[in-house]
């Protein structure tokens, strides 16, 4: 299993790398899921927690994106968020979130962009630029 992203998506994920003391940023990844995850649309959603160590998507904004995805026959295949102070690896809270939303989770730290799925255990997914 891989996470295949367009160049624009990868550029976006690079652009949200935290640079300093800032709140976590988060959003949704749209595309399709077959054997691999394919993502060609990305959205940022307000983090209602306004926290440097956790995030929660604004429900109304997220709902609009789910509706948009349906209208263009795409799926919301994943979540992305930043770790301004931690490495790009799921926190305990992220793992709880992965149980609720079992798509691909992209985590962007100051240094790295990594992707994970929860399949009984945390499994890293290779990111490929198409
Ligand atoms: Zn996290």
XYZ file of C-alpha atoms and ligand atoms in Angstrom:
131
model
C 0.000 0.000 0.000
C 1.235 3.471 -0.925
C 0.019 7.029 -0.662
C 0.185 8.532 -4.137
C -0.080 12.316 -4.230
C 0.120 14.848 -7.021
C 3.014 17.271 -7.082
C 0.701 20.075 -5.966
C -0.403 18.119 -2.926
C 3.188 17.378 -1.983
C 4.078 21.047 -2.419
C 1.163 21.983 -0.163
C 2.232 19.515 2.545
C 5.734 20.944 2.393
C 4.362 24.461 2.724
C 2.594 23.660 6.021
C 5.751 22.409 7.748
C 5.751 24.176 11.115
C 8.424 26.833 11.428
C 8.053 27.883 15.022
C 5.725 28.155 17.953
C 2.383 27.728 16.244
C -0.856 25.834 16.657
C -1.365 22.524 14.892
C -2.815 22.886 11.412
C -5.096 20.225 10.007
C -7.307 19.261 7.136
C -8.623 16.611 4.817
C -7.284 14.683 1.833
C -9.567 13.821 -1.086
C -9.153 11.280 -3.828
C -9.780 7.586 -4.008
C -8.775 4.439 -2.208
C -8.121 1.291 -4.126
C -5.074 -0.822 -3.445
C -3.257 2.445 -2.764
C -4.466 5.773 -1.537
C -4.547 8.391 -4.293
C -4.887 12.045 -3.291
C -5.381 14.935 -5.691
C -7.242 17.464 -3.557
C -6.378 18.878 -0.155
C -8.172 21.243 2.206
C -7.200 22.994 5.368
C -9.817 22.996 8.125
C -9.823 25.191 11.205
C -8.366 23.530 14.292
C -11.016 24.241 16.912
C -8.570 23.266 19.678
C -6.195 26.117 18.805
C -3.516 23.997 20.462
C 0.164 23.393 19.751
C -0.214 19.713 20.678
C -3.610 18.559 19.467
C -6.212 19.230 16.842
C -9.878 18.803 16.180
C -11.391 19.595 12.807
C -14.089 22.251 12.718
C -17.148 20.057 12.150
C -19.067 22.493 9.928
C -16.067 23.078 7.648
C -15.333 19.362 7.489
C -18.954 18.584 6.604
C -18.800 20.984 3.639
C -15.717 19.182 2.369
C -17.393 15.785 2.725
C -20.364 17.157 0.750
C -18.042 18.557 -1.912
C -16.258 15.203 -2.182
C -19.543 13.450 -2.739
C -20.597 15.959 -5.388
C -17.410 15.292 -7.402
C -17.481 11.513 -6.778
C -14.387 11.508 -4.616
C -13.760 10.104 -1.188
C -12.288 11.754 1.856
C -9.421 9.296 2.136
C -7.361 10.877 4.840
C -6.496 13.504 7.372
C -3.387 15.654 7.552
C -2.099 17.625 10.513
C 1.079 19.214 11.727
C 3.255 18.499 14.744
C 4.947 21.799 15.577
C 6.914 20.286 18.479
C 6.854 16.532 17.972
C 8.239 14.149 15.428
C 6.054 13.045 12.543
C 4.613 10.010 14.301
C 1.074 9.413 15.636
C 0.521 10.485 19.240
C -1.712 8.471 21.564
C -4.491 10.920 20.765
C -3.860 10.488 17.039
C -4.204 6.722 17.422
C -7.610 7.261 19.061
C -8.537 9.451 16.099
C -7.326 6.808 13.657
C -9.796 4.371 15.213
C -12.644 6.811 14.542
C -11.445 7.801 11.066
C -9.507 4.854 9.659
C -8.050 6.492 6.545
C -4.497 7.511 5.838
C -3.045 9.967 8.341
C -0.388 12.361 7.114
C 1.691 14.032 9.796
C 3.918 16.985 8.990
C 6.644 17.903 11.453
C 9.264 20.621 11.063
C 11.519 18.110 9.289
C 9.355 15.441 7.725
C 6.140 14.446 6.000
C 5.085 10.907 6.878
C 1.915 8.861 6.408
C 0.382 6.150 8.551
C -2.558 3.807 8.725
C -3.834 1.879 11.702
C -4.169 -1.798 10.928
C -4.173 -3.335 14.373
C -0.881 -1.514 14.785
C 0.542 1.679 13.359
C 1.898 1.070 9.890
C 3.869 3.596 7.858
C 2.752 4.162 4.281
C 5.261 5.203 1.641
C 4.470 8.545 -0.001
C 4.930 8.595 -3.757
C 4.618 11.681 -5.950
C 2.808 10.894 -9.188
Zn -0.803 14.443 15.999
